[in-house]
Short mmCIF file of C-alpha atoms in Angstrom, two decimals:
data_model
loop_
_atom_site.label_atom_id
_atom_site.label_comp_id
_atom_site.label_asym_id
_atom_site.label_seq_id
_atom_site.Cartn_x
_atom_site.Cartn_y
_atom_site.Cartn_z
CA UNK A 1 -2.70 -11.76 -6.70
CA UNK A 2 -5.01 -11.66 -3.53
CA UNK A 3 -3.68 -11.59 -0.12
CA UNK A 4 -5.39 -12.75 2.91
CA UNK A 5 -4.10 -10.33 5.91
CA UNK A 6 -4.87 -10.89 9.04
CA UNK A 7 -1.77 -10.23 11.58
CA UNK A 8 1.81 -9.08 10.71
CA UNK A 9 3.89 -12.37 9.77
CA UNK A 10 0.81 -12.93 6.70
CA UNK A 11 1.64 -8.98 5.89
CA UNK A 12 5.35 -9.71 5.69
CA UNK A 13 4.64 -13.02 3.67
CA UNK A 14 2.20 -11.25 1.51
CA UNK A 15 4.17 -8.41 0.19
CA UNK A 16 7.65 -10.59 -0.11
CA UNK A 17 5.39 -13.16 -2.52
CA UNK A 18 3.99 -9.94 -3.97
CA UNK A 19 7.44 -8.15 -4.62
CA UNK A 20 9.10 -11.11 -5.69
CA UNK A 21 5.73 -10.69 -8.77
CA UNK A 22 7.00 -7.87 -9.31
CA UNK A 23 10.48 -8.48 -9.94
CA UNK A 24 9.70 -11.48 -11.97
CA UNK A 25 7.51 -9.20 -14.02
CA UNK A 26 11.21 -6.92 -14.66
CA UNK A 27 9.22 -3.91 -12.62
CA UNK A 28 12.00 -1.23 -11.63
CA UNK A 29 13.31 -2.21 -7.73
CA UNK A 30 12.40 1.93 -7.15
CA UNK A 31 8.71 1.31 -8.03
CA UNK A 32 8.74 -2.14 -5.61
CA UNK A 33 9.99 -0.57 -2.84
CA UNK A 34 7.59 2.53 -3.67
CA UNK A 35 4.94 -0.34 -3.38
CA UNK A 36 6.23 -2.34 -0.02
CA UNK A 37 6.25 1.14 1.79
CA UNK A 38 2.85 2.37 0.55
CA UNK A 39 1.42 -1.42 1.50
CA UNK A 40 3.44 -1.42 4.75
CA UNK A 41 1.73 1.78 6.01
CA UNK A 42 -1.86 1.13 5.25
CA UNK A 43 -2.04 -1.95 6.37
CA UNK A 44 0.49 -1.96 9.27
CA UNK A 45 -2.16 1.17 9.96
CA UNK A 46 -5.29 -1.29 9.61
CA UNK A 47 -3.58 -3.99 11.90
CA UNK A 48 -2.72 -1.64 14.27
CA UNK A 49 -5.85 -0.07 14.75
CA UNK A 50 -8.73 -1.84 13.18
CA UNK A 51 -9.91 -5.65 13.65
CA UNK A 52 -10.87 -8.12 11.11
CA UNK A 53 -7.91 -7.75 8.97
CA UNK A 54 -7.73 -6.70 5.35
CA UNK A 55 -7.74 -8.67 1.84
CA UNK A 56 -5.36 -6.86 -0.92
CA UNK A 57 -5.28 -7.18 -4.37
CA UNK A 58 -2.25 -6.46 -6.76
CA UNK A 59 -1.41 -6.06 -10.01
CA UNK A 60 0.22 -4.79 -12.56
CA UNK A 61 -1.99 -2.56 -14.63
CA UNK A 62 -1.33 -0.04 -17.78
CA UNK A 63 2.07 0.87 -16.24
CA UNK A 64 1.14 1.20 -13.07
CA UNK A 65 0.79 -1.91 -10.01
CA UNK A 66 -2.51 -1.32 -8.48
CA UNK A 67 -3.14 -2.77 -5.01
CA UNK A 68 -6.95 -2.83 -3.59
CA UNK A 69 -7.11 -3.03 0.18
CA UNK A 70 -10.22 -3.74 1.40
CA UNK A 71 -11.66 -3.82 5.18
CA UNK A 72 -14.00 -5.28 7.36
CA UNK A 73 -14.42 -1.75 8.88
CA UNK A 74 -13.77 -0.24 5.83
CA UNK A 75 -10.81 1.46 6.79
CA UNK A 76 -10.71 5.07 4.48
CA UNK A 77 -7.73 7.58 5.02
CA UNK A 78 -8.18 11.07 4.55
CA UNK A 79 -7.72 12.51 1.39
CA UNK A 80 -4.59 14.61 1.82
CA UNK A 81 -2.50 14.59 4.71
CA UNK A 82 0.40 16.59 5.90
CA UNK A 83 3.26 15.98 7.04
CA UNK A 84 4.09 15.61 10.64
CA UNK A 85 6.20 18.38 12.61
CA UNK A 86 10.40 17.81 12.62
CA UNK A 87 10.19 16.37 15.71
CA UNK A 88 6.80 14.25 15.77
CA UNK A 89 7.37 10.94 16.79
CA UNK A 90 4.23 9.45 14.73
CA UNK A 91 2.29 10.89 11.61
CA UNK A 92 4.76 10.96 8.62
CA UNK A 93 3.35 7.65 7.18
CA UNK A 94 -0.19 8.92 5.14
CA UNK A 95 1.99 11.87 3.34
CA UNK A 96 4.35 9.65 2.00
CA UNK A 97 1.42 7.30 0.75
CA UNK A 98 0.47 10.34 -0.87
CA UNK A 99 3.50 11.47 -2.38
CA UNK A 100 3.90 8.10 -3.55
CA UNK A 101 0.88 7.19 -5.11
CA UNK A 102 -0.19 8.98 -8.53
CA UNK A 103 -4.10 7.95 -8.10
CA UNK A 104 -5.52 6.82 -4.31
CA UNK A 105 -9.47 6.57 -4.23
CA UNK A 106 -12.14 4.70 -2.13
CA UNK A 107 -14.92 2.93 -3.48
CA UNK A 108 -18.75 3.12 -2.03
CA UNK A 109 -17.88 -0.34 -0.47
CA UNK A 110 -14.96 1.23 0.96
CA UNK A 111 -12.22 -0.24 -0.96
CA UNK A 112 -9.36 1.52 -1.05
CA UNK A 113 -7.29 1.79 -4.92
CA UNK A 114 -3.82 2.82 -4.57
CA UNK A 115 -1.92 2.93 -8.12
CA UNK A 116 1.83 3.66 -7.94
CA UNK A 117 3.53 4.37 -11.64
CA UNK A 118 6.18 1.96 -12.68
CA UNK A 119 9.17 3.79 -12.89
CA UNK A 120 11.57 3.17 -16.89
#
């Protein structure tokens, strides 16, 4: 499925049209929500700070649902990232991509593969 996003409300239609795939497709509710949160923060993060929007691509692939985000700006976060202090108000979001996602790479053209394993 490809997903045109280019302000919140298409982001919030996206990934309910998206997760609904999902659950059609008998994928545990753990491993969509996994999914919602990881999409939610990378591109709530490209919204919020880039322009031009962001296409995404999802499926389910091999056991795992794959999304592709790509960029206008080519938006590529850093490779690890820790987590914020106790009492940071912002910065929490990237580790828990991380601890979420079993493979996250970006492509020469700065695409951006997130794969999140289907939980039995």
């Amino acid at each position: 499925m490809i997903f045109e996003i280019e302000n919140y409300r298409a982001l919030k239609s996206a990934m309910d049209e998206f997760c609904t795939f999902l659950h059609e497709q008998n994928v545990h509710s753990e491993s969509v929500f996994d999914c919602k949160l990881v999409a939610y923060e990378l591109l709530g993060n490209v919204l919020k700070h880039s322009t031009g929007g962001a296409k995404l691509l999802g499926e389910i692939c091999d056991g795992f649902i794959e999304m592709r985000i790509t960029t206008s700006k080519g938006f590529t976060p850093p490779k690890e990232s820790v987590c914020a202090e106790v009492y940071s108000e912002h910065g929490r979001g990237l580790f828990l991509v991380d601890q979420l996602c079993a493979q996250k790479e970006t492509s020469v053209d700065g695409t951006l593969l997130l794969k999140i394993r289907i939980k039995e």
